[in-house]
Amino acid sequence: MKPAFIFGTRPEIIKLVPVIRAFERRGVNPFLIHTGQHYDYEMSRVFLEELELDGIDYHLEVGSGTQAEQTGTAMIKIERVLMNERPDVTLVQGDTNTVLAGAISSVKLKIPVAHVEAGLRSLDRTMPEEINRILADHASEVLFAPTEEARKNLEREGITEGVYVVGNTVVDAVLQNSEMAEKKSDVLERFGLKPKEYILITAHRAENTDSRGNLRKLVEILEALPMRTIYPMHPRTRNRLKEFGLWKRISSIENLTITKPLGYLDFLRLEKNAFVIMTDSGGIQEESIILNVPCLTLRYNTERPETVKAGGNVLVGLEKERALGYLRRLMDDKEFYKRMAEAPNPFGDGKAGERIAKILLELHEKGELKVRSSRFI
């Protein structure tokens, strides 16, 4: 069997490595295509090194651009590779432009697509990621849903064949690397941080950073935080802050430390030891509940509603008083903090990668891994 993995961002790398390793343990060596959607060293290459993923077969160097530019360039370059390699299946993960480009390029060449983390829905079609995940799901033959809720989302859209609930590979990644992060990372010492005495924040989503008004609201929240805060900042966010004239203001916040994007082990250790995590990232909402750290999500909706239902995540949007209210409650009410921190992980047992590799190999052996003429036959 010849599987192709297509990825281009840090979350994709993190979540696909467990599947790649599961194939390798079965004697199957997949070939790897890196689109370069995250285009600088800190944003991607350091993750490859830390996760010992050094056998990239194709670096496509797509880089940045508008949504259409990035997706279109990736499609052109991916198609050339797939026409040359002719894999038995293409695996994509998540909801990035790389995922959309990989899925469409593959299915048009009659190469079946397996979508890892299928069925997530925020129900907000203004988000580019929502469009990507919907289109990728409908282009895929095999859909690996992380939860029963994700499976139901697919069912509501008429997708019932080829769907498998396997758990989320983020659990595999966190369980496999959290102990190593504690041993190898010195990030707390470098920044003078003490466990459970700081807030970790990330914000990079277009809806939060492409609007001057929303970015100003984010800065106002940061100015009001009553605890040491560390913010590993996406280059896009940094550029927007400068463009909107907010960089000087955010840089002057006394208890805020802004860093460049960090490696995976550094970031994992920061997450594990934070008092609370504030984020607009979907993957970090998942990681926080796995690591038993309360999460306040800087959005008004989420494609990870399981985290909210479990009690480990609260949607606060960019409403300063709401965010500060929950933060004060976490600081003052030990029982409330305990309930959020001990919310049950809804994403599985850390064996999703093994299940995915096993299912695909079995489908291939049966001759069932192919693009069907219709989902409804």
Short mmCIF file of C-alpha atoms in Angstrom, two decimals, residues 20-335:
data_model
loop_
_atom_site.label_atom_id
_atom_site.label_comp_id
_atom_site.label_asym_id
_atom_site.label_seq_id
_atom_site.Cartn_x
_atom_site.Cartn_y
_atom_site.Cartn_z
CA ILE A 20 2.40 8.02 10.07
CA ARG A 21 4.07 6.11 12.93
CA ALA A 22 1.21 3.58 12.99
CA PHE A 23 1.76 2.85 9.29
CA GLU A 24 5.51 2.55 9.81
CA ARG A 25 4.99 0.03 12.61
CA ARG A 26 3.06 -2.06 10.10
CA GLY A 27 5.89 -1.96 7.57
CA VAL A 28 4.29 0.70 5.36
CA ASN A 29 6.37 3.78 4.55
CA PRO A 30 4.12 6.61 3.39
CA PHE A 31 5.39 9.47 1.30
CA LEU A 32 5.01 12.96 2.71
CA ILE A 33 4.06 16.20 0.98
CA HIS A 34 4.63 19.48 2.86
CA THR A 35 2.89 22.40 1.15
CA GLY A 36 4.71 25.01 3.23
CA GLN A 37 1.52 26.84 4.22
CA HIS A 38 3.35 27.81 7.43
CA TYR A 39 6.35 29.21 5.70
CA ASP A 40 8.96 30.18 8.30
CA TYR A 41 11.22 28.09 10.52
CA GLU A 42 9.43 28.60 13.82
CA MET A 43 6.01 27.95 12.31
CA SER A 44 6.78 24.52 10.90
CA ARG A 45 10.31 23.19 10.48
CA VAL A 46 11.11 23.11 14.19
CA PHE A 47 8.03 20.93 14.69
CA LEU A 48 9.30 18.48 12.09
CA GLU A 49 12.64 18.26 13.88
CA GLU A 50 11.17 17.79 17.36
CA LEU A 51 8.76 15.11 16.16
CA GLU A 52 11.60 13.47 14.20
CA LEU A 53 9.73 13.73 10.93
CA ASP A 54 12.73 14.22 8.69
CA GLY A 55 11.73 12.20 5.63
CA ILE A 56 9.70 14.81 3.75
CA ASP A 57 9.56 13.74 0.11
CA TYR A 58 8.19 16.97 -1.37
CA HIS A 59 8.50 20.55 -0.09
CA LEU A 60 6.10 22.61 -2.21
CA GLU A 61 6.91 26.04 -0.69
CA VAL A 62 3.41 27.44 -1.24
CA GLY A 63 3.84 30.16 1.39
CA SER A 64 1.37 32.91 2.19
CA GLY A 65 -1.19 34.74 0.06
CA THR A 66 -4.91 35.30 -0.16
CA GLN A 67 -7.22 32.38 0.46
CA ALA A 68 -7.58 31.73 -3.28
CA GLU A 69 -3.89 32.27 -4.06
CA GLN A 70 -2.74 29.88 -1.37
CA THR A 71 -5.32 27.20 -2.19
CA GLY A 72 -4.84 27.50 -5.95
CA THR A 73 -1.05 27.37 -5.80
CA ALA A 74 -1.21 24.35 -3.50
CA MET A 75 -3.63 22.56 -5.85
CA ILE A 76 -1.38 23.05 -8.86
CA LYS A 77 1.70 21.78 -7.04
CA ILE A 78 -0.06 18.90 -5.27
CA GLU A 79 -1.60 17.69 -8.53
CA ARG A 80 1.82 17.40 -10.17
CA VAL A 81 3.12 15.26 -7.31
CA LEU A 82 0.06 13.01 -7.24
CA MET A 83 0.13 12.49 -11.01
CA ASN A 84 3.74 11.36 -10.69
CA GLU A 85 3.38 9.22 -7.54
CA ARG A 86 -0.16 7.77 -7.95
CA PRO A 87 -0.73 6.87 -4.28
CA ASP A 88 -3.43 4.41 -3.20
CA VAL A 89 -4.92 6.97 -0.81
CA THR A 90 -4.31 10.57 0.20
CA LEU A 91 -4.61 11.54 3.86
CA VAL A 92 -5.41 15.10 4.92
CA GLN A 93 -6.13 16.41 8.40
CA GLY A 94 -8.29 19.24 9.66
CA ASP A 95 -9.55 22.36 7.94
CA THR A 96 -6.70 24.35 6.37
CA ASN A 97 -6.27 25.51 2.78
CA THR A 98 -3.82 22.63 2.41
CA VAL A 99 -6.60 20.18 3.33
CA LEU A 100 -8.97 21.64 0.74
CA ALA A 101 -6.29 21.71 -1.95
CA GLY A 102 -5.19 18.15 -1.20
CA ALA A 103 -8.72 16.76 -1.16
CA ILE A 104 -9.84 18.38 -4.41
CA SER A 105 -6.60 17.61 -6.26
CA SER A 106 -6.78 13.96 -5.19
CA VAL A 107 -10.41 13.20 -5.88
CA LYS A 108 -10.22 14.77 -9.35
CA LEU A 109 -7.42 12.32 -10.13
CA LYS A 110 -9.66 9.51 -8.83
CA ILE A 111 -7.37 8.99 -5.84
CA PRO A 112 -9.46 8.32 -2.71
CA VAL A 113 -9.17 10.83 0.12
CA ALA A 114 -9.15 9.93 3.81
CA HIS A 115 -10.03 12.92 5.99
CA VAL A 116 -8.65 12.75 9.52
CA GLU A 117 -10.78 14.83 11.93
CA ALA A 118 -13.85 14.77 9.70
CA GLY A 119 -17.26 16.09 10.66
CA LEU A 120 -16.30 19.12 12.75
CA ARG A 121 -18.71 22.04 12.33
CA SER A 122 -18.77 25.50 13.87
CA LEU A 123 -21.98 26.35 11.96
CA ASP A 124 -20.32 29.63 10.99
CA ARG A 125 -19.84 29.80 7.23
CA THR A 126 -18.02 33.13 7.48
CA MET A 127 -14.97 31.19 8.73
CA PRO A 128 -12.66 30.02 5.91
CA GLU A 129 -11.97 26.87 7.93
CA GLU A 130 -15.66 25.93 7.95
CA ILE A 131 -15.82 26.03 4.15
CA ASN A 132 -12.62 23.98 3.93
CA ARG A 133 -13.83 21.25 6.27
CA ILE A 134 -17.25 20.93 4.61
CA LEU A 135 -15.79 20.66 1.11
CA ALA A 136 -13.05 18.28 2.23
CA ASP A 137 -15.59 15.98 3.88
CA HIS A 138 -17.73 15.86 0.75
CA ALA A 139 -14.68 15.08 -1.40
CA SER A 140 -13.53 12.24 0.88
CA GLU A 141 -14.19 8.51 0.63
CA VAL A 142 -13.07 7.63 4.15
CA LEU A 143 -13.97 9.96 7.00
CA PHE A 144 -12.36 9.56 10.40
CA ALA A 145 -14.64 11.37 12.85
CA PRO A 146 -13.10 12.09 16.25
CA THR A 147 -16.38 11.91 18.17
CA GLU A 148 -19.96 10.73 17.88
CA GLU A 149 -21.04 14.37 17.57
CA ALA A 150 -18.81 14.77 14.51
CA ARG A 151 -20.34 11.62 13.00
CA LYS A 152 -23.83 13.06 13.50
CA ASN A 153 -22.77 16.25 11.70
CA LEU A 154 -21.79 14.15 8.69
CA GLU A 155 -25.03 12.20 8.85
CA ARG A 156 -27.03 15.44 8.77
CA GLU A 157 -25.27 16.27 5.49
CA GLY A 158 -26.06 12.86 4.00
CA ILE A 159 -22.64 11.31 4.58
CA THR A 160 -23.09 7.91 6.20
CA GLU A 161 -20.84 5.59 4.16
CA GLY A 162 -17.13 5.31 4.94
CA VAL A 163 -17.44 7.06 8.31
CA TYR A 164 -15.48 5.74 11.31
CA VAL A 165 -15.46 7.17 14.84
CA VAL A 166 -11.85 6.68 15.94
CA GLY A 167 -11.07 9.39 18.48
CA ASN A 168 -8.78 12.34 17.87
CA THR A 169 -5.09 11.88 17.10
CA VAL A 170 -4.35 14.97 19.20
CA VAL A 171 -4.78 12.71 22.24
CA ASP A 172 -2.16 10.34 20.82
CA ALA A 173 0.22 13.26 20.29
CA VAL A 174 -0.26 14.82 23.73
CA LEU A 175 0.07 11.53 25.60
CA GLN A 176 3.16 10.57 23.61
CA ASN A 177 4.94 13.91 24.06
CA SER A 178 3.87 15.58 27.32
CA GLU A 179 6.40 13.71 29.46
CA MET A 180 9.15 14.46 26.96
CA ALA A 181 8.16 18.13 27.03
CA GLU A 182 8.62 18.24 30.81
CA LYS A 183 12.07 16.66 30.50
CA LYS A 184 13.45 18.46 27.45
CA SER A 185 11.86 21.92 27.50
CA ASP A 186 13.24 24.73 29.65
CA VAL A 187 10.60 27.22 28.52
CA LEU A 188 9.36 28.03 32.04
CA GLU A 189 12.87 28.76 33.21
CA ARG A 190 13.67 30.86 30.12
CA PHE A 191 10.71 33.15 30.70
CA GLY A 192 10.76 33.08 34.50
CA LEU A 193 7.37 31.39 34.80
CA LYS A 194 6.06 29.34 37.72
CA PRO A 195 3.57 26.49 37.23
CA LYS A 196 -0.08 27.57 37.55
CA GLU A 197 0.90 31.22 38.01
CA TYR A 198 0.49 32.47 34.45
CA ILE A 199 -2.04 32.72 31.64
CA LEU A 200 -1.19 31.30 28.22
CA ILE A 201 -2.87 33.10 25.33
CA THR A 202 -2.96 32.54 21.58
CA ALA A 203 -5.04 34.42 19.02
CA HIS A 204 -4.58 34.29 15.28
CA ARG A 205 -7.97 33.59 13.65
CA ALA A 206 -8.91 35.93 10.81
CA GLU A 207 -12.13 37.02 12.52
CA ASN A 208 -10.10 38.25 15.51
CA THR A 209 -7.07 39.72 13.76
CA ASP A 210 -8.25 41.06 10.39
CA SER A 211 -10.59 43.59 12.00
CA ARG A 212 -9.08 46.61 13.75
CA GLY A 213 -12.05 46.74 16.10
CA ASN A 214 -11.75 43.11 17.13
CA LEU A 215 -7.99 43.32 17.51
CA ARG A 216 -8.44 46.39 19.72
CA LYS A 217 -10.88 44.38 21.89
CA LEU A 218 -8.24 41.67 22.24
CA VAL A 219 -5.66 44.24 23.36
CA GLU A 220 -8.14 45.64 25.90
CA ILE A 221 -8.60 42.15 27.38
CA LEU A 222 -4.84 41.71 27.61
CA GLU A 223 -4.44 45.08 29.35
CA ALA A 224 -6.92 44.00 32.03
CA LEU A 225 -5.53 40.54 32.82
CA PRO A 226 -4.51 40.38 36.51
CA MET A 227 -1.82 37.73 36.11
CA ARG A 228 1.46 37.22 34.28
CA THR A 229 0.59 36.36 30.67
CA ILE A 230 2.63 34.80 27.88
CA TYR A 231 1.62 35.16 24.24
CA PRO A 232 3.47 33.15 21.54
CA MET A 233 2.41 35.30 18.62
CA HIS A 234 1.63 34.23 15.06
CA PRO A 235 3.48 36.42 12.50
CA ARG A 236 0.13 37.32 10.94
CA THR A 237 -1.14 38.73 14.23
CA ARG A 238 2.06 40.70 14.76
CA ASN A 239 1.75 42.20 11.27
CA ARG A 240 -1.89 43.16 11.84
CA LEU A 241 -1.08 44.83 15.17
CA LYS A 242 1.51 46.98 13.43
CA GLU A 243 -0.77 47.67 10.47
CA PHE A 244 -3.61 48.83 12.75
CA GLY A 245 -1.35 50.95 14.96
CA LEU A 246 -1.78 48.73 18.03
CA TRP A 247 1.73 47.31 18.36
CA LYS A 248 3.06 50.03 20.67
CA ARG A 249 0.02 49.68 22.91
CA ILE A 250 0.25 45.90 23.28
CA SER A 251 4.03 46.05 23.72
CA SER A 252 3.64 48.37 26.71
CA ILE A 253 1.50 45.94 28.75
CA GLU A 254 3.65 45.34 31.82
CA ASN A 255 2.71 41.74 32.72
CA LEU A 256 2.56 40.49 29.10
CA THR A 257 5.44 38.60 27.46
CA ILE A 258 5.19 38.32 23.67
CA THR A 259 7.31 35.62 22.04
CA LYS A 260 7.83 34.27 18.57
CA PRO A 261 6.03 30.99 17.76
CA LEU A 262 7.49 28.21 19.89
CA GLY A 263 8.44 24.62 19.19
CA TYR A 264 5.96 21.87 20.00
CA LEU A 265 7.63 20.67 23.19
CA ASP A 266 8.00 24.20 24.55
CA PHE A 267 4.38 25.00 23.80
CA LEU A 268 3.12 21.72 25.23
CA ARG A 269 4.95 22.41 28.49
CA LEU A 270 3.50 25.93 28.59
CA GLU A 271 0.01 24.52 28.13
CA LYS A 272 0.41 21.83 30.76
CA ASN A 273 1.58 24.27 33.44
CA ALA A 274 -0.71 27.24 32.70
CA PHE A 275 -3.33 28.39 35.22
CA VAL A 276 -5.73 28.94 32.33
CA ILE A 277 -5.48 29.02 28.55
CA MET A 278 -7.15 31.73 26.47
CA THR A 279 -7.27 30.95 22.76
CA ASP A 280 -9.14 31.10 19.47
CA SER A 281 -7.46 27.89 18.25
CA GLY A 282 -9.51 24.74 17.82
CA GLY A 283 -6.59 22.42 18.48
CA ILE A 284 -5.63 24.21 21.69
CA GLN A 285 -9.20 23.85 22.96
CA GLU A 286 -8.65 20.10 22.55
CA GLU A 287 -5.21 20.05 24.13
CA SER A 288 -6.32 22.05 27.16
CA ILE A 289 -9.01 19.55 28.17
CA ILE A 290 -6.61 16.63 27.61
CA LEU A 291 -4.06 18.36 29.86
CA ASN A 292 -6.67 19.29 32.51
CA VAL A 293 -6.24 23.04 32.10
CA PRO A 294 -9.32 25.32 32.00
CA CYS A 295 -9.86 27.04 28.64
CA LEU A 296 -11.53 30.36 27.83
CA THR A 297 -12.14 30.52 24.09
CA LEU A 298 -11.94 33.92 22.41
CA ARG A 299 -14.71 33.07 19.95
CA TYR A 300 -18.50 33.03 19.85
CA ASN A 301 -18.75 29.53 18.40
CA THR A 302 -16.62 26.42 18.23
CA GLU A 303 -16.29 23.31 16.11
CA ARG A 304 -15.24 21.55 19.33
CA PRO A 305 -18.56 21.81 21.26
CA GLU A 306 -17.64 18.62 23.12
CA THR A 307 -15.18 20.65 25.21
CA VAL A 308 -17.92 23.06 26.27
CA LYS A 309 -20.42 20.28 27.03
CA ALA A 310 -17.79 18.46 29.09
CA GLY A 311 -17.27 21.59 31.18
CA GLY A 312 -13.63 22.32 30.40
CA ASN A 313 -14.14 25.22 27.99
CA VAL A 314 -16.17 28.45 28.02
CA LEU A 315 -16.82 30.64 24.98
CA VAL A 316 -16.12 34.23 26.05
CA GLY A 317 -15.64 35.84 22.63
CA LEU A 318 -13.93 39.20 22.76
CA GLU A 319 -16.17 40.48 25.57
CA LYS A 320 -13.80 41.88 28.17
CA GLU A 321 -16.16 41.71 31.13
CA ARG A 322 -17.24 38.16 30.32
CA ALA A 323 -13.63 37.00 29.96
CA LEU A 324 -12.53 38.76 33.15
CA GLY A 325 -15.58 37.48 35.03
CA TYR A 326 -14.72 33.86 34.29
CA LEU A 327 -11.05 34.48 35.03
CA ARG A 328 -11.85 36.01 38.43
CA ARG A 329 -14.14 33.10 39.21
CA LEU A 330 -11.38 30.64 38.35
CA MET A 331 -9.02 32.55 40.64
CA ASP A 332 -11.46 32.90 43.55
CA ASP A 333 -13.53 29.70 43.42
CA LYS A 334 -11.40 26.60 43.89
CA GLU A 335 -14.34 24.25 43.32
#
